[in-house]
Structure formats: C-alpha cells, structure tokens
mmCIF file of C-alpha atoms in Angstrom:
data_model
loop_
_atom_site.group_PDB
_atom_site.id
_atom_site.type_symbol
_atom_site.label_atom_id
_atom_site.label_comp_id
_atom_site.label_asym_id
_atom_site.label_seq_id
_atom_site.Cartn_x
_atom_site.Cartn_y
_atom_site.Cartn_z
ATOM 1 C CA UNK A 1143 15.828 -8.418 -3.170
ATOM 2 C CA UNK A 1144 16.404 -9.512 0.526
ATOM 3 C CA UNK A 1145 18.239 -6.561 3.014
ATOM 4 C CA UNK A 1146 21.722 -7.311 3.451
ATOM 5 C CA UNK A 1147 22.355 -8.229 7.275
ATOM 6 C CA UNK A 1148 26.141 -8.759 8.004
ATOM 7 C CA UNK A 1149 26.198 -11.526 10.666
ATOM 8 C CA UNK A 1150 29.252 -11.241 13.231
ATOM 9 C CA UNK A 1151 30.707 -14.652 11.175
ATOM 10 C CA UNK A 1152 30.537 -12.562 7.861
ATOM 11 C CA UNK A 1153 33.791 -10.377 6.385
ATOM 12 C CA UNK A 1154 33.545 -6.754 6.223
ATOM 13 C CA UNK A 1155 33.726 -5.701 2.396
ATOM 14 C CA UNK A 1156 36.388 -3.049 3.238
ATOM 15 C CA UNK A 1157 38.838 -6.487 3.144
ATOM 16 C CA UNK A 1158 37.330 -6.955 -0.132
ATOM 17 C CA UNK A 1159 37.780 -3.419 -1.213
ATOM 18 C CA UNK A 1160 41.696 -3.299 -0.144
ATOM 19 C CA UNK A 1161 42.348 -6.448 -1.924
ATOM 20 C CA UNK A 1162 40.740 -5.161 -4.816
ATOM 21 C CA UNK A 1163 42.929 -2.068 -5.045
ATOM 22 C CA UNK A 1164 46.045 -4.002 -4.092
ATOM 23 C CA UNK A 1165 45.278 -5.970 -7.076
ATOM 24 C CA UNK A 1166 44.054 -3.239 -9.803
ATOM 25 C CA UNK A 1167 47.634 -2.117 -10.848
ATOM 26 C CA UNK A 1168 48.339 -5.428 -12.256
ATOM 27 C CA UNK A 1169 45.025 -5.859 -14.609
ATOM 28 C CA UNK A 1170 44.940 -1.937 -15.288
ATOM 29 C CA UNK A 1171 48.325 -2.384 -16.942
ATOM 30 C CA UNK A 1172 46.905 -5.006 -18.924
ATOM 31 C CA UNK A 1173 43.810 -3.160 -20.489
ATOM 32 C CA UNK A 1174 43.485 -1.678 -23.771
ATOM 33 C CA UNK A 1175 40.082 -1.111 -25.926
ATOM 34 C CA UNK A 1176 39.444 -3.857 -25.247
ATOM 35 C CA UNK A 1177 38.646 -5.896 -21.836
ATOM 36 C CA UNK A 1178 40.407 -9.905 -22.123
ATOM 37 C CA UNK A 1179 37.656 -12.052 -21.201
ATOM 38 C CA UNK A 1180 40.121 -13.678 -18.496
ATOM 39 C CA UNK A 1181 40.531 -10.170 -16.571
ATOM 40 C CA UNK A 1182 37.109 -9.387 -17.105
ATOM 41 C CA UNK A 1183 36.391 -12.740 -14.953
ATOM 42 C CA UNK A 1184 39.122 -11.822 -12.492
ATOM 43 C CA UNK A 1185 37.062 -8.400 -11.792
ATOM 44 C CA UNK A 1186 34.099 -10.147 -11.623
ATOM 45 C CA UNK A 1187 35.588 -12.299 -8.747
ATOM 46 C CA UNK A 1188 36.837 -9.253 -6.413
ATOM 47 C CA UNK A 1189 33.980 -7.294 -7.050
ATOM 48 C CA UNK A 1190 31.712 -9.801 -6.280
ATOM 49 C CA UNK A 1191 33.725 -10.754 -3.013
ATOM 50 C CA UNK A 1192 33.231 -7.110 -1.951
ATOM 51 C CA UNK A 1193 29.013 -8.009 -2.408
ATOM 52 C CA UNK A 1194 27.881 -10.535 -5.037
ATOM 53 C CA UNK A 1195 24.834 -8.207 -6.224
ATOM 54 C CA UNK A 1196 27.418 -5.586 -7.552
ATOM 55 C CA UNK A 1197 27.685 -4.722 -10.841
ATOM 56 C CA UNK A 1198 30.804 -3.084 -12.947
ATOM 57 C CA UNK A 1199 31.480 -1.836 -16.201
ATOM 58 C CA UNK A 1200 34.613 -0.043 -18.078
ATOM 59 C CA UNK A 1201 34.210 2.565 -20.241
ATOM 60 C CA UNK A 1202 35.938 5.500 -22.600
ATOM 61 C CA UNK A 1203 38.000 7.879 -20.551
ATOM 62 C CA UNK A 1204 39.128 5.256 -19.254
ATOM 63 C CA UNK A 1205 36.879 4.919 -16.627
ATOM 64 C CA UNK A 1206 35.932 1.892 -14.100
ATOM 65 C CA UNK A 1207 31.842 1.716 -12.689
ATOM 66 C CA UNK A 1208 31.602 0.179 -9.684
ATOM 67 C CA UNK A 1209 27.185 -0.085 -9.114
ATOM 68 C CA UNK A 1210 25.074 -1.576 -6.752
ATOM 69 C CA UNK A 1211 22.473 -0.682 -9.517
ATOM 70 C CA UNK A 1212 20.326 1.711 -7.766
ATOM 71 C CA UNK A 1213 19.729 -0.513 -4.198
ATOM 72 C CA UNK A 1214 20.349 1.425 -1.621
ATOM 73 C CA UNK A 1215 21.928 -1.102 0.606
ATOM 74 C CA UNK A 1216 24.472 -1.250 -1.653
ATOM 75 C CA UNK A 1217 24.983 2.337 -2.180
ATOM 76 C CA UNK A 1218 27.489 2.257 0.641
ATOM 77 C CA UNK A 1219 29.653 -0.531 -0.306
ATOM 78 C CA UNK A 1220 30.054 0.894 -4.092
ATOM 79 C CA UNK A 1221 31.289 4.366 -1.905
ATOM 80 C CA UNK A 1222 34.255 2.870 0.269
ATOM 81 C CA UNK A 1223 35.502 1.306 -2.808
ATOM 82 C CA UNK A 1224 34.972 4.777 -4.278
ATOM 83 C CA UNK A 1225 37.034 6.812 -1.471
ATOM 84 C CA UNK A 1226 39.466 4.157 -1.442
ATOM 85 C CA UNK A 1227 40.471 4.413 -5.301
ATOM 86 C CA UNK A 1228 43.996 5.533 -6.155
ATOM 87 C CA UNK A 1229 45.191 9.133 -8.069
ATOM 88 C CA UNK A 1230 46.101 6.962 -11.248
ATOM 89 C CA UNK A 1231 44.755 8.694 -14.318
ATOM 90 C CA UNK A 1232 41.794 6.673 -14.497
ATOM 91 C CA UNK A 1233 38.296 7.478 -13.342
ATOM 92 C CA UNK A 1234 36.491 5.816 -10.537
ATOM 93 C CA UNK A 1235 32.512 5.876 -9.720
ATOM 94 C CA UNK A 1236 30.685 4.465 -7.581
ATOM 95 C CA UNK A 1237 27.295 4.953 -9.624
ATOM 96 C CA UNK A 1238 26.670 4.898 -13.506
ATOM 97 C CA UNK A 1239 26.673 9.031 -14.624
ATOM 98 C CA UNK A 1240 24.048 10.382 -16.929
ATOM 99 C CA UNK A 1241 25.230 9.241 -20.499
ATOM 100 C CA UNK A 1242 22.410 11.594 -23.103
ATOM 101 C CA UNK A 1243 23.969 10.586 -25.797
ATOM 102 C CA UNK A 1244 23.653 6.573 -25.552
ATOM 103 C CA UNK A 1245 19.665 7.929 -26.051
ATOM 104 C CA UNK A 1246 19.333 7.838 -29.651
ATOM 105 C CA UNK A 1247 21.609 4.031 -29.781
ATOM 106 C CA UNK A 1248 20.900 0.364 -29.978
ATOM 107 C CA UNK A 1249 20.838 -1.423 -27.510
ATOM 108 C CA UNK A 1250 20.957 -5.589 -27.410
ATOM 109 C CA UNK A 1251 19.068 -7.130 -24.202
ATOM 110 C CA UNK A 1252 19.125 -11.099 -24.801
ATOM 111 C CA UNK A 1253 18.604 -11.781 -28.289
ATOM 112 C CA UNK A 1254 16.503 -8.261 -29.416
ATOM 113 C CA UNK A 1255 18.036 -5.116 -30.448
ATOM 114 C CA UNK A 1256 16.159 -2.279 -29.373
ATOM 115 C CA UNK A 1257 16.310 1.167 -31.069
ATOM 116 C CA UNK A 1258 16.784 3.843 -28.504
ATOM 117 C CA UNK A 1259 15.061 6.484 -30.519
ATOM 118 C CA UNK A 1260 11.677 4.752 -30.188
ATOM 119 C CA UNK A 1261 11.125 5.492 -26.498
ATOM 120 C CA UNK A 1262 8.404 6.996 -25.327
ATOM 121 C CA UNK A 1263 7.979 8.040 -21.589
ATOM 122 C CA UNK A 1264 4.996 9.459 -19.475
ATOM 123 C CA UNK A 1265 5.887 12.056 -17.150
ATOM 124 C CA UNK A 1266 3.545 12.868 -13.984
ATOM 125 C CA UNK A 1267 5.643 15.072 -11.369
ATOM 126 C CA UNK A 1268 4.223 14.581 -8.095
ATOM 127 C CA UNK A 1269 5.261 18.051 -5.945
ATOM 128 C CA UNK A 1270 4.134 16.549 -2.958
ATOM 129 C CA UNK A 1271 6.459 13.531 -2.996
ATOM 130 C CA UNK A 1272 9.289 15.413 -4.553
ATOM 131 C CA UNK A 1273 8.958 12.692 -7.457
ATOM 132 C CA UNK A 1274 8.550 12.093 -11.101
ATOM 133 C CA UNK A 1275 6.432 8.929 -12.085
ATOM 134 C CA UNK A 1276 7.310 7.633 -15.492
ATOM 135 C CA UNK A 1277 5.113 5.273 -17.793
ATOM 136 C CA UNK A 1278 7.561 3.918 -20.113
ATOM 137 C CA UNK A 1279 6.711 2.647 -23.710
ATOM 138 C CA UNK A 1280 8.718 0.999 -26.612
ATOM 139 C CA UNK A 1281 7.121 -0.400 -30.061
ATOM 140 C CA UNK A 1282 8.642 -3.591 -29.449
ATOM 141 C CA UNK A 1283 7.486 -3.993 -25.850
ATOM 142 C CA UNK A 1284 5.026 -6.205 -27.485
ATOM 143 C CA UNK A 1285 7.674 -8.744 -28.630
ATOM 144 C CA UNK A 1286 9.640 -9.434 -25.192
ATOM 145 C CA UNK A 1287 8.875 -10.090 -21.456
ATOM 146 C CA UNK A 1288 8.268 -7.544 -18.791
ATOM 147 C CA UNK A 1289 11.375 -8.484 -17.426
ATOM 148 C CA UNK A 1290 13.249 -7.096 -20.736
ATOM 149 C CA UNK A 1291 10.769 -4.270 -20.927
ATOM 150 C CA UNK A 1292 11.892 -2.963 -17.542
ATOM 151 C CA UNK A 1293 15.386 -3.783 -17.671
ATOM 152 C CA UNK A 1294 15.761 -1.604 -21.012
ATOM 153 C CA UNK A 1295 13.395 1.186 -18.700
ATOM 154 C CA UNK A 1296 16.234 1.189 -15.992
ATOM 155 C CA UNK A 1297 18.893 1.277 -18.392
ATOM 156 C CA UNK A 1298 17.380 4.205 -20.488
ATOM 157 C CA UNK A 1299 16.621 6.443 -16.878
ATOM 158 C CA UNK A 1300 20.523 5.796 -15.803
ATOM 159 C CA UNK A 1301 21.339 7.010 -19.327
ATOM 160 C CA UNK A 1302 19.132 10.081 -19.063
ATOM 161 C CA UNK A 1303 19.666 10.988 -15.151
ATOM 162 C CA UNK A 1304 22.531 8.574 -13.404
ATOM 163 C CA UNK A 1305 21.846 6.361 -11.509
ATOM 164 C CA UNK A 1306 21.966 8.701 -8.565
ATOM 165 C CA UNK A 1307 19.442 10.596 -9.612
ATOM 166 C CA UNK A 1308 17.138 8.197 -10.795
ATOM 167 C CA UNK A 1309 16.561 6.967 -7.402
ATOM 168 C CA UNK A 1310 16.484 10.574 -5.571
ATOM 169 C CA UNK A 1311 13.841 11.652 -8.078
ATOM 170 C CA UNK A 1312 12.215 8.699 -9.703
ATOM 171 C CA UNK A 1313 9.258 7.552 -8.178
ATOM 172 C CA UNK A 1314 6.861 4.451 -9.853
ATOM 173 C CA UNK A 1315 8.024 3.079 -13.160
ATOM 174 C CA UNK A 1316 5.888 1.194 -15.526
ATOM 175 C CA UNK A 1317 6.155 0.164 -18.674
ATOM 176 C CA UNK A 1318 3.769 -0.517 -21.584
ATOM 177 C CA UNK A 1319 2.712 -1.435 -24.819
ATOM 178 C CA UNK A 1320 0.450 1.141 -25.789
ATOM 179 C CA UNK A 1321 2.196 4.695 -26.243
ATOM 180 C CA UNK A 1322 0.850 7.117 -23.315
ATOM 181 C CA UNK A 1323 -0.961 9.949 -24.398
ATOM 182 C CA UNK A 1324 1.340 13.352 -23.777
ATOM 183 C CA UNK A 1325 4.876 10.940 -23.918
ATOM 184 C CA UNK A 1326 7.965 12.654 -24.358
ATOM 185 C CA UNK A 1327 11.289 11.103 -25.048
ATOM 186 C CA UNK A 1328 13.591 10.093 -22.298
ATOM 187 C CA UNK A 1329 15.807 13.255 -23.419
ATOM 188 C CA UNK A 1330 13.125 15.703 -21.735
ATOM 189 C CA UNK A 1331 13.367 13.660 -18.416
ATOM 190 C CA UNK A 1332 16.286 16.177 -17.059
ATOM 191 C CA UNK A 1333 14.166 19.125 -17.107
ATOM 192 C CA UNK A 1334 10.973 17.707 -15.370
ATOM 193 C CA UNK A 1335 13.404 16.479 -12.817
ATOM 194 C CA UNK A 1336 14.730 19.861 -12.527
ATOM 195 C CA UNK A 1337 11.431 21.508 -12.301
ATOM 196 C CA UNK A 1338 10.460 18.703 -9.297
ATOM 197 C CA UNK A 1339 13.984 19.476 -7.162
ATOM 198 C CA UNK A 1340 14.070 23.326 -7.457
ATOM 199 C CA UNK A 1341 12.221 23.756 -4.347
ATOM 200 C CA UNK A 1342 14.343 21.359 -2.345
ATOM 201 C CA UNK A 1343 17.377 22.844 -2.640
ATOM 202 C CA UNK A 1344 17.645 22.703 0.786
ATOM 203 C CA UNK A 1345 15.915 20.246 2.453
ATOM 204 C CA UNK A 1346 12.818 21.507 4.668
ATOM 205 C CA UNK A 1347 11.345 19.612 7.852
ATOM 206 C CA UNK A 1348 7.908 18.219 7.713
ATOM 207 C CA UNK A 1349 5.819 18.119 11.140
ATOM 208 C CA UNK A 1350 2.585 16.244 12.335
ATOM 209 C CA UNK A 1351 0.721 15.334 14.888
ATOM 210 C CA UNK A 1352 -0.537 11.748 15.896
ATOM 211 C CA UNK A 1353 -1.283 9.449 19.314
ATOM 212 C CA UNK A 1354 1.002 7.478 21.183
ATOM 213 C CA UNK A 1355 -0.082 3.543 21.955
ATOM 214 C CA UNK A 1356 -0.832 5.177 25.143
ATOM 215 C CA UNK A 1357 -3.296 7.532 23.654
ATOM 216 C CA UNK A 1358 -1.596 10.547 24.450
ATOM 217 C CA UNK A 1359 -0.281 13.943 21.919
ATOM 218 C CA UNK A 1360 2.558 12.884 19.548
ATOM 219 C CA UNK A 1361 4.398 15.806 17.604
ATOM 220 C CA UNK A 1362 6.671 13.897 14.547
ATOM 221 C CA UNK A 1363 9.349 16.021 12.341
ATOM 222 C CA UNK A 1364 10.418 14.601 9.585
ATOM 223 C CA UNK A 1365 13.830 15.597 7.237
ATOM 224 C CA UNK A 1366 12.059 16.177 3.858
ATOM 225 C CA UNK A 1367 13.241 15.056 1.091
ATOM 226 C CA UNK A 1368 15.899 12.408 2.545
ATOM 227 C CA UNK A 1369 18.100 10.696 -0.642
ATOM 228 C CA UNK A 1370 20.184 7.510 0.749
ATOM 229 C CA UNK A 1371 22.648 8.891 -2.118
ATOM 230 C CA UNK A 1372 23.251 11.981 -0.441
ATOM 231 C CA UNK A 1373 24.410 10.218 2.742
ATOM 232 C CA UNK A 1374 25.902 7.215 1.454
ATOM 233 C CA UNK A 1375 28.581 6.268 4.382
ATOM 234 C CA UNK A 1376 25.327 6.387 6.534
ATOM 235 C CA UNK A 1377 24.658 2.702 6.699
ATOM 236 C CA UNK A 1378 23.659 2.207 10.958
ATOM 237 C CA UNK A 1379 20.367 3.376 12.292
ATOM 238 C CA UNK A 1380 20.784 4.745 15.609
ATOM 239 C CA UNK A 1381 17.877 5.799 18.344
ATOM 240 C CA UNK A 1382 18.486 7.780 20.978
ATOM 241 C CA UNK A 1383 15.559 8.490 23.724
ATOM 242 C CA UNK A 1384 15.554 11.397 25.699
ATOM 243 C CA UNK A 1385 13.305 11.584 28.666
ATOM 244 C CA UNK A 1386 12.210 14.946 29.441
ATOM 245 C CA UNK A 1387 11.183 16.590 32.943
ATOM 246 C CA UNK A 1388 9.120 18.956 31.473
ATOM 247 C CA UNK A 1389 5.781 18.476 29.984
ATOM 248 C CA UNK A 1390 2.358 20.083 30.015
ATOM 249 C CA UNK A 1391 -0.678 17.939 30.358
ATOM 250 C CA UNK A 1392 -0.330 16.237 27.004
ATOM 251 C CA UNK A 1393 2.724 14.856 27.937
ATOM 252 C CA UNK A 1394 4.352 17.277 25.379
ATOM 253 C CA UNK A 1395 7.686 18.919 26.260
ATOM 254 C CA UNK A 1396 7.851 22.603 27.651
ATOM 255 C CA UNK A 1397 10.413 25.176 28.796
ATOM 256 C CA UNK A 1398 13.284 24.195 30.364
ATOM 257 C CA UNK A 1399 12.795 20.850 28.546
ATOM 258 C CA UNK A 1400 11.864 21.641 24.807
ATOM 259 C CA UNK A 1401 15.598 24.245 25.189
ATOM 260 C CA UNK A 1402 17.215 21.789 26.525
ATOM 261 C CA UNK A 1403 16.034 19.059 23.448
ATOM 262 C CA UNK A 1404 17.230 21.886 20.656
ATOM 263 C CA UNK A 1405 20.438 22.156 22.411
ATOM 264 C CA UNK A 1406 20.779 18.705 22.336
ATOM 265 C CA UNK A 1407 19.472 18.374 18.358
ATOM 266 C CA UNK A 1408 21.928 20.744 17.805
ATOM 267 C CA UNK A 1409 24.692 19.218 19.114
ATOM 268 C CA UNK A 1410 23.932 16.029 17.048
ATOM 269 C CA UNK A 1411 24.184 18.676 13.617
ATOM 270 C CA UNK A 1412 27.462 19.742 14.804
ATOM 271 C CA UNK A 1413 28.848 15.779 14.072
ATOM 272 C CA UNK A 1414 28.657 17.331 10.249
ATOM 273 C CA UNK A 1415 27.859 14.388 7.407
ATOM 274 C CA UNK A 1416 29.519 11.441 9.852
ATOM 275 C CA UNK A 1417 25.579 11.786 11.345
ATOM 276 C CA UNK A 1418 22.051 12.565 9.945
ATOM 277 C CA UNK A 1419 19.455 13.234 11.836
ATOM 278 C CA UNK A 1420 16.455 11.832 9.687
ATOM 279 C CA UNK A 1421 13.786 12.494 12.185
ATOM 280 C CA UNK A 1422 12.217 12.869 15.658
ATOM 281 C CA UNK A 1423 9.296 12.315 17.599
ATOM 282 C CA UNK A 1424 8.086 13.379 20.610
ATOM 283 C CA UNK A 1425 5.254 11.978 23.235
ATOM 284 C CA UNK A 1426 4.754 10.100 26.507
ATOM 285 C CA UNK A 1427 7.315 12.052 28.264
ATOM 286 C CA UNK A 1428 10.178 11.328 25.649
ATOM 287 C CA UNK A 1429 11.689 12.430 22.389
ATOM 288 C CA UNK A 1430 13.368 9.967 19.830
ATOM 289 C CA UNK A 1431 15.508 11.142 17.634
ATOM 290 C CA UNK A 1432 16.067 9.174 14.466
ATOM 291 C CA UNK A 1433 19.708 8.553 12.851
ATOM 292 C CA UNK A 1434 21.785 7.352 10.297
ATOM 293 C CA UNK A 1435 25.608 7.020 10.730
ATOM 294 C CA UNK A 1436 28.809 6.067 9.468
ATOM 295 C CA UNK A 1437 29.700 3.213 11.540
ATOM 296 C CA UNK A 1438 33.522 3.472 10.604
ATOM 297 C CA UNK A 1439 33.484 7.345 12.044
ATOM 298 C CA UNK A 1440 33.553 7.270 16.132
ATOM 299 C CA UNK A 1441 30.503 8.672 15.812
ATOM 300 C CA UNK A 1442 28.402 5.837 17.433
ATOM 301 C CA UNK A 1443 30.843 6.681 20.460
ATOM 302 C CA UNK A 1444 30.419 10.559 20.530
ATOM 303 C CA UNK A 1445 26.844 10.216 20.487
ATOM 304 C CA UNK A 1446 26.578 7.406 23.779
ATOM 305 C CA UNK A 1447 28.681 10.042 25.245
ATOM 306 C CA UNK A 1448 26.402 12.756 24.299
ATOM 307 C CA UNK A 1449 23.719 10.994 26.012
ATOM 308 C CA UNK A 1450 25.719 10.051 28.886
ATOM 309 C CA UNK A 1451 25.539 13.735 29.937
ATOM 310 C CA UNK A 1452 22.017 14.134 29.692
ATOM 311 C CA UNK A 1453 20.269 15.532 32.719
ATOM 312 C CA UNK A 1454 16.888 15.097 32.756
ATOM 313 C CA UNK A 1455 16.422 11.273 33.272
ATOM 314 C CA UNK A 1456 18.119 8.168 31.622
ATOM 315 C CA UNK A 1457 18.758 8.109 27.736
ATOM 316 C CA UNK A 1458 18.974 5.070 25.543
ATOM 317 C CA UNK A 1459 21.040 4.721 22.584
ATOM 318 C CA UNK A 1460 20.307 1.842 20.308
ATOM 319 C CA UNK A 1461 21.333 0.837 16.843
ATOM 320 C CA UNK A 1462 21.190 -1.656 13.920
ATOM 321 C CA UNK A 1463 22.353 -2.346 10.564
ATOM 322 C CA UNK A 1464 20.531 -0.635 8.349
ATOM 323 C CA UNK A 1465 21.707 0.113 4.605
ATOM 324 C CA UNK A 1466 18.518 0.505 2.942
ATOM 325 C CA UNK A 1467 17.314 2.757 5.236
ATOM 326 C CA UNK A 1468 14.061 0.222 6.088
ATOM 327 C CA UNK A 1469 13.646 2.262 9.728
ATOM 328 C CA UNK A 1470 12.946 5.316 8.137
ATOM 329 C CA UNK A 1471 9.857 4.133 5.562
ATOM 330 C CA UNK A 1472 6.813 4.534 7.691
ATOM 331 C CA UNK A 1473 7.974 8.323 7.833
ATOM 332 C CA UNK A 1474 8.279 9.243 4.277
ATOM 333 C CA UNK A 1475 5.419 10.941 3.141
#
C-alpha cells in the first residue's frame, strides 16, 4: 500500500470527519437490525471521503467500527473521528476489539465458507523483538488463493487480539497448507501475547554504538518497544539538532554539554502524549532527537521555541508527514 502524503491542494479529513458527525443523527435514527443497503452506501461515501482505504462495520450493542485495518497511516485518521464522536448511546471505535467468541463460527470469504474451529496456528514468541510470529493453517487452505488464506488469517488475529493488538504484538504471518507441528488454536493466542508484553510494561530504552559518515563515535538510544497505536494523534516526524560545545576527542558530548542535553530531553517529556520522543543520536558534535507529534496540538510551535533558546550553537527543527512512522524503521531492532 503506498504512504499517504497530503499535498497542500488535498482536504484535511477532519472536514470529512465533521461532516460525517453532522450527518450521523439522521441515518442513526434510521437503523434497526438491520443496515438498508441505501444507508449502508451513504456511510460508505463519508467514510471514504474521510480516506478511501477505510473500512467500517456495525455491530450488536449497537456499536459503529470505524478501521483503517491495521495500517498505521491510517491509525490516526480512524482516532479524530474517534474523539470527535458524540455521547449518544451508541459505541464508537476506532479499531475492531477482540471478539473470542466469533472463534468457533463460519465465516464466508467469496464463495467458501470456512469453519472457524479448524484453525490451526504456530506460535514462535520472539523476546527480543517483543513479537509473536504466527504460521497459520486451515484444512481448506488447499481449496482457495493465498489472498483468501490470509485475509481469513487477519480476520481470525482481530477476532482473537483486536486489531490494536495484533499490530503491537504480531510480528510475520504466514499461512499454510500443511498443519505446523506444535499448532494451537487461535484461542491460546492471548496468553502467548501476554507472556511476550509482561516485560514491557513500561517501555525501556535501547542504546548502541556505531560511526558517523565522518568516521567518528556515534552513541544511538532507541524507545523500545514503540506501538504507532499507543500514540495515535502522533502523525508528524519532527528533528531537532542540537549542537553541543562540549565534546571529548570522539566528538561525544561531556559535562556542561551532556546536562545541558538531559535538561533539554526532559523538557521535550514534559509536552506529555502531544510529543514522543522515539529516539536520539548523538555524534559529530550534535545530538538529534527523533519525534512524533500531533500536528493539531501547538506543539510543533513549543518545540521551535524550545530550540530557539538553546545556547550552545544553532538548532534546527525540521519536520514531515509521517503517519506510518517510515522515519523511525532503520531503528527498530
């Protein structure tokens, strides 16, 4: 799927979002069991206008889905229409919940009806990548394409974990036609999740050691394990570079400068969840420090004035659209 870039000719979805919940009332009062197949096509049309790769559904409670499906460039559009949902007696989410029971169903994908009670999943927990990687297995794999194969896979993991948590925890998913040897079914999936996030409870930073292109010391911390669905406001990458006065042969930074850089990291923490701070690197005379942030917050603002005060030399603040969080890939582990 390509990244979604917003050019400066393209709408903002939060249009798309308010005329969606200016319009709701109307079809809301028109829904029973049942969704009419001409309201159903009416919130095709404004979810789609908020980003065409969305996805909704209705269900019992009553209850309205609004999904971008597990991409995490969408995560942030499904969560403004989220925030922006009225008190109204229904429920709202922005994600598909965790659903155990829809496990031992049918389910019809094209024109084959799978039963649910048939699948069979291989579990490997990887500790070191704070992920689970699942071999998935149906008898009647053999009878359908991959395509259908993996789209009953996806459909199964949001049933067992929500979407949410499929892609915080989930890493490689493949399916196929031969049972694995030690599968389990897609029920037991909670509790090897469970067993993978205990220790990240709180997440931990990761450090290491590298070059610069000049050839000099570089000392990288990385926020470990970073979920896009835990910050999902967080769509704008923002750099800021902090020249430092300070630095012992290695070009590392040194007392006054490394106080002066934790004062200033800390400072950045204090903007609470409008900011993340992802990661930071250090080398050449210069630390980096890596963010995400809600562009609808000020923050952008608070943090060019942040490094407006900086003393030690001149600091650049730069930033980009960035939804799927693409910047931040060559420092996951």
């Amino acid at each position: 799927m390509g990244i979604f870039r917003r050019s400066p000719g393209t709408p903002s979805p939060n249009a798309a979002i308010a005329r969606f919940w200016e319009w709701w009332p109307e079809a809301r009062e028109r829904l029973d069991d049942n969704v009419p197949e001409a309201i159903a096509e009416q919130i095709s049309a404004h979810v789609e206008a908020m980003h065409p790769d969305l996805e909704w559904e209705i269900g019992p409670g009553p209850s309205l889905t609004v999904s971008g499906g597990g991409v995490g460039e969408l995560r942030g559009i499904a969560e403004r229409w989220f925030r922006a949902a009225p008190d109204d007696g229904w429920q709202y989410r922005p994600a598909r919940t965790a659903d155990p029971a829809m496990l031992e169903g049918k389910l019809q994908l094209e024109d084959h009806e799978f039963d649910l009670s048939y699948v069979r999943m291989g579990l490997r927990a990887d500790a070191r990548r704070a992920r689970v990687d699942i071999t998935a297995y149906h008898p009647d794999f053999l009878f359908v394409p991959e395509e259908t194969q993996l789209a009953l896979t996806y459909r199964v993991l949001d049933w067992a974990l929500g979407e949410d948590d499929v892609a915080r925890w989930t890493g490689d998913v493949t399916v196929v036609t031969e049972e694995p040897m030690d599968a389990l079914p897609p029920s037991m999936l909670s509790a090897v999740v469970e067993q993978v996030a205990a220790p990240f409870g709180d997440p931990a930073w990761l450090t290491g050691e590298g070059r610069t292109p000049l050839g000099h010391a570089a000392r990288v911390a990385v926020r470990f394990p970073l979920h896009r669905q835990d910050h999902p406001l967080c769509d704008l990458y923002v750099a800021v570079a902090l020249p430092y006065a300070n630095a012992n042969p290695d070009r590392l930074p040194v007392e006054p400068s490394a106080s002066a850089l934790r004062d200033f990291e800390k400072s950045i923490e204090a903007m609470g969840e409008r900011v993340l701070l992802a990661a930071h690197e250090s080398g050449d005379g210069r630390r980096v420090f890596h963010l995400y942030v809600d562009p609808e917050s000020g923050a952008v603002a608070e943090l060019d004035q942040l490094a407006a005060g900086w003393s030690e030399g001149r600091a650049k603040v730069s930033s980009q659209p960035d939804p799927a969080w693409e910047v931040l890939e060559p420092y996951q582990p």
